[in-house]
Amino acid sequence: MKITEPQLGAPCWAELGTTDVAAAGAFYGALFGWTAEQNPNPEAGGYTMQLLGGDPVAAASPLQQQGQPVGWTVSIAVEDADATVAAATAAGAAVLAGPMDVFDLGRFAVLADPTGRSSRCGSRAASRARPG
């Protein structure tokens, strides 16, 4: 199934934070047939798309914060990242990062729910045709 438009309130992206992006790309490439494509923009900080049949299916990036564990993070599609952050904090969530613009992709934030489990929410830029 090829998803061309994210569904609001549903998972729309998966991203691996890792200490070794190249090794992760090799592992998941062998396991799932993904092809790693690193963003050449220095501001992207090593962000690497994982493609399947030329289409983005996930990403891997170096760890961004001291003490950040290696692991997968899921993003949930939202209409408005800022409004979602406001609603989440009113409900007891903590903001770990953002909301912030990510190049021409849209806005996202990283939240921790009241139990401490983190996830991301993102609103896609209107000009983008695919999630990311």
PDB file of C-alpha atoms in Angstrom, residues 21-122:
ATOM      1  CA  VAL A  21      23.592   6.189  10.632  1.00  0.00           C
ATOM      2  CA  ALA A  22      25.660   4.319   8.034  1.00  0.00           C
ATOM      3  CA  ALA A  23      25.512   1.018   9.954  1.00  0.00           C
ATOM      4  CA  ALA A  24      21.760   1.460  10.472  1.00  0.00           C
ATOM      5  CA  GLY A  25      21.330   2.088   6.747  1.00  0.00           C
ATOM      6  CA  ALA A  26      23.277  -1.068   5.917  1.00  0.00           C
ATOM      7  CA  PHE A  27      21.278  -3.137   8.424  1.00  0.00           C
ATOM      8  CA  TYR A  28      17.831  -1.971   7.307  1.00  0.00           C
ATOM      9  CA  GLY A  29      18.919  -2.069   3.668  1.00  0.00           C
ATOM     10  CA  ALA A  30      19.791  -5.751   3.990  1.00  0.00           C
ATOM     11  CA  LEU A  31      16.698  -6.492   6.093  1.00  0.00           C
ATOM     12  CA  PHE A  32      14.008  -4.578   4.168  1.00  0.00           C
ATOM     13  CA  GLY A  33      15.621  -3.597   0.867  1.00  0.00           C
ATOM     14  CA  TRP A  34      15.812   0.081   1.819  1.00  0.00           C
ATOM     15  CA  THR A  35      18.287   2.416   0.146  1.00  0.00           C
ATOM     16  CA  ALA A  36      19.860   5.130   2.299  1.00  0.00           C
ATOM     17  CA  GLU A  37      20.071   8.649   0.833  1.00  0.00           C
ATOM     18  CA  GLN A  38      21.782  11.241   3.028  1.00  0.00           C
ATOM     19  CA  ASN A  39      20.641  14.849   2.749  1.00  0.00           C
ATOM     20  CA  PRO A  40      23.701  16.738   1.416  1.00  0.00           C
ATOM     21  CA  ASN A  41      22.659  19.986   3.117  1.00  0.00           C
ATOM     22  CA  PRO A  42      25.053  20.587   6.055  1.00  0.00           C
ATOM     23  CA  GLU A  43      22.138  22.037   8.039  1.00  0.00           C
ATOM     24  CA  ALA A  44      20.434  18.608   7.845  1.00  0.00           C
ATOM     25  CA  GLY A  45      23.104  17.219  10.181  1.00  0.00           C
ATOM     26  CA  GLY A  46      23.366  13.769   8.600  1.00  0.00           C
ATOM     27  CA  TYR A  47      19.613  13.215   8.166  1.00  0.00           C
ATOM     28  CA  THR A  48      19.274  10.186   5.917  1.00  0.00           C
ATOM     29  CA  MET A  49      16.120   9.130   4.103  1.00  0.00           C
ATOM     30  CA  GLN A  50      15.409   5.430   3.809  1.00  0.00           C
ATOM     31  CA  LEU A  51      13.842   4.683   0.436  1.00  0.00           C
ATOM     32  CA  LEU A  52      11.966   1.646  -0.812  1.00  0.00           C
ATOM     33  CA  GLY A  53      11.469   1.527  -4.555  1.00  0.00           C
ATOM     34  CA  GLY A  54      12.554   5.169  -4.677  1.00  0.00           C
ATOM     35  CA  ASP A  55       9.893   6.282  -2.196  1.00  0.00           C
ATOM     36  CA  PRO A  56      10.693   7.525   1.333  1.00  0.00           C
ATOM     37  CA  VAL A  57       9.543   5.100   4.036  1.00  0.00           C
ATOM     38  CA  ALA A  58      11.552   6.238   7.080  1.00  0.00           C
ATOM     39  CA  ALA A  59      14.672   8.140   8.075  1.00  0.00           C
ATOM     40  CA  ALA A  60      17.730   7.840  10.273  1.00  0.00           C
ATOM     41  CA  SER A  61      19.647  10.635  11.914  1.00  0.00           C
ATOM     42  CA  PRO A  62      22.457  11.081  14.399  1.00  0.00           C
ATOM     43  CA  LEU A  63      21.401  11.550  18.011  1.00  0.00           C
ATOM     44  CA  GLN A  64      20.620  15.219  18.618  1.00  0.00           C
ATOM     45  CA  GLN A  65      20.824  15.590  22.393  1.00  0.00           C
ATOM     46  CA  GLN A  66      23.093  14.450  25.217  1.00  0.00           C
ATOM     47  CA  GLY A  67      21.607  11.362  26.827  1.00  0.00           C
ATOM     48  CA  GLN A  68      19.171  10.709  23.974  1.00  0.00           C
ATOM     49  CA  PRO A  69      18.619   6.960  23.656  1.00  0.00           C
ATOM     50  CA  VAL A  70      18.981   5.131  20.364  1.00  0.00           C
ATOM     51  CA  GLY A  71      15.512   4.284  19.121  1.00  0.00           C
ATOM     52  CA  TRP A  72      12.665   4.780  16.722  1.00  0.00           C
ATOM     53  CA  THR A  73      10.271   7.717  17.026  1.00  0.00           C
ATOM     54  CA  VAL A  74       6.892   7.859  15.338  1.00  0.00           C
ATOM     55  CA  SER A  75       5.369  11.088  14.054  1.00  0.00           C
ATOM     56  CA  ILE A  76       1.639  11.765  14.117  1.00  0.00           C
ATOM     57  CA  ALA A  77       0.139  13.927  11.352  1.00  0.00           C
ATOM     58  CA  VAL A  78      -1.620  17.042  12.641  1.00  0.00           C
ATOM     59  CA  GLU A  79      -3.237  20.026  10.975  1.00  0.00           C
ATOM     60  CA  ASP A  80      -1.351  22.600  13.072  1.00  0.00           C
ATOM     61  CA  ALA A  81       1.758  21.689  15.087  1.00  0.00           C
ATOM     62  CA  ASP A  82       1.539  24.829  17.249  1.00  0.00           C
ATOM     63  CA  ALA A  83      -2.096  24.216  18.179  1.00  0.00           C
ATOM     64  CA  THR A  84      -1.322  20.568  18.916  1.00  0.00           C
ATOM     65  CA  VAL A  85       1.535  21.555  21.237  1.00  0.00           C
ATOM     66  CA  ALA A  86      -0.762  23.979  23.075  1.00  0.00           C
ATOM     67  CA  ALA A  87      -3.432  21.293  23.492  1.00  0.00           C
ATOM     68  CA  ALA A  88      -0.882  18.674  24.546  1.00  0.00           C
ATOM     69  CA  THR A  89       0.729  20.885  27.191  1.00  0.00           C
ATOM     70  CA  ALA A  90      -2.717  21.793  28.539  1.00  0.00           C
ATOM     71  CA  ALA A  91      -3.316  18.042  28.891  1.00  0.00           C
ATOM     72  CA  GLY A  92      -0.051  17.498  30.790  1.00  0.00           C
ATOM     73  CA  ALA A  93       2.524  16.853  28.060  1.00  0.00           C
ATOM     74  CA  ALA A  94       6.025  18.324  28.112  1.00  0.00           C
ATOM     75  CA  VAL A  95       7.582  19.944  25.046  1.00  0.00           C
ATOM     76  CA  LEU A  96      10.991  18.384  24.340  1.00  0.00           C
ATOM     77  CA  ALA A  97      11.639  20.335  21.115  1.00  0.00           C
ATOM     78  CA  GLY A  98       9.811  22.794  18.910  1.00  0.00           C
ATOM     79  CA  PRO A  99       7.495  23.562  17.406  1.00  0.00           C
ATOM     80  CA  MET A 100       9.916  24.435  14.630  1.00  0.00           C
ATOM     81  CA  ASP A 101      10.111  24.666  10.854  1.00  0.00           C
ATOM     82  CA  VAL A 102      12.014  21.905   9.076  1.00  0.00           C
ATOM     83  CA  PHE A 103      13.268  23.242   5.745  1.00  0.00           C
ATOM     84  CA  ASP A 104      10.299  23.210   3.318  1.00  0.00           C
ATOM     85  CA  LEU A 105       8.748  20.091   4.868  1.00  0.00           C
ATOM     86  CA  GLY A 106       6.501  21.726   7.485  1.00  0.00           C
ATOM     87  CA  ARG A 107       6.526  22.200  11.265  1.00  0.00           C
ATOM     88  CA  PHE A 108       7.055  19.628  13.949  1.00  0.00           C
ATOM     89  CA  ALA A 109       7.515  19.256  17.661  1.00  0.00           C
ATOM     90  CA  VAL A 110       8.673  16.530  20.008  1.00  0.00           C
ATOM     91  CA  LEU A 111       6.428  15.922  23.003  1.00  0.00           C
ATOM     92  CA  ALA A 112       6.500  13.705  26.072  1.00  0.00           C
ATOM     93  CA  ASP A 113       3.110  12.495  27.219  1.00  0.00           C
ATOM     94  CA  PRO A 114       2.276  12.594  30.958  1.00  0.00           C
ATOM     95  CA  THR A 115       3.877   9.133  31.378  1.00  0.00           C
ATOM     96  CA  GLY A 116       7.146  10.410  29.875  1.00  0.00           C
ATOM     97  CA  ARG A 117       6.961   8.581  26.538  1.00  0.00           C
ATOM     98  CA  SER A 118       7.980  10.810  23.645  1.00  0.00           C
ATOM     99  CA  SER A 119       6.515  11.157  20.181  1.00  0.00           C
ATOM    100  CA  ARG A 120       6.515  13.733  17.431  1.00  0.00           C
ATOM    101  CA  CYS A 121       3.740  15.641  15.797  1.00  0.00           C
ATOM    102  CA  GLY A 122       4.063  17.332  12.467  1.00  0.00           C
TER     103      GLY A 122
END
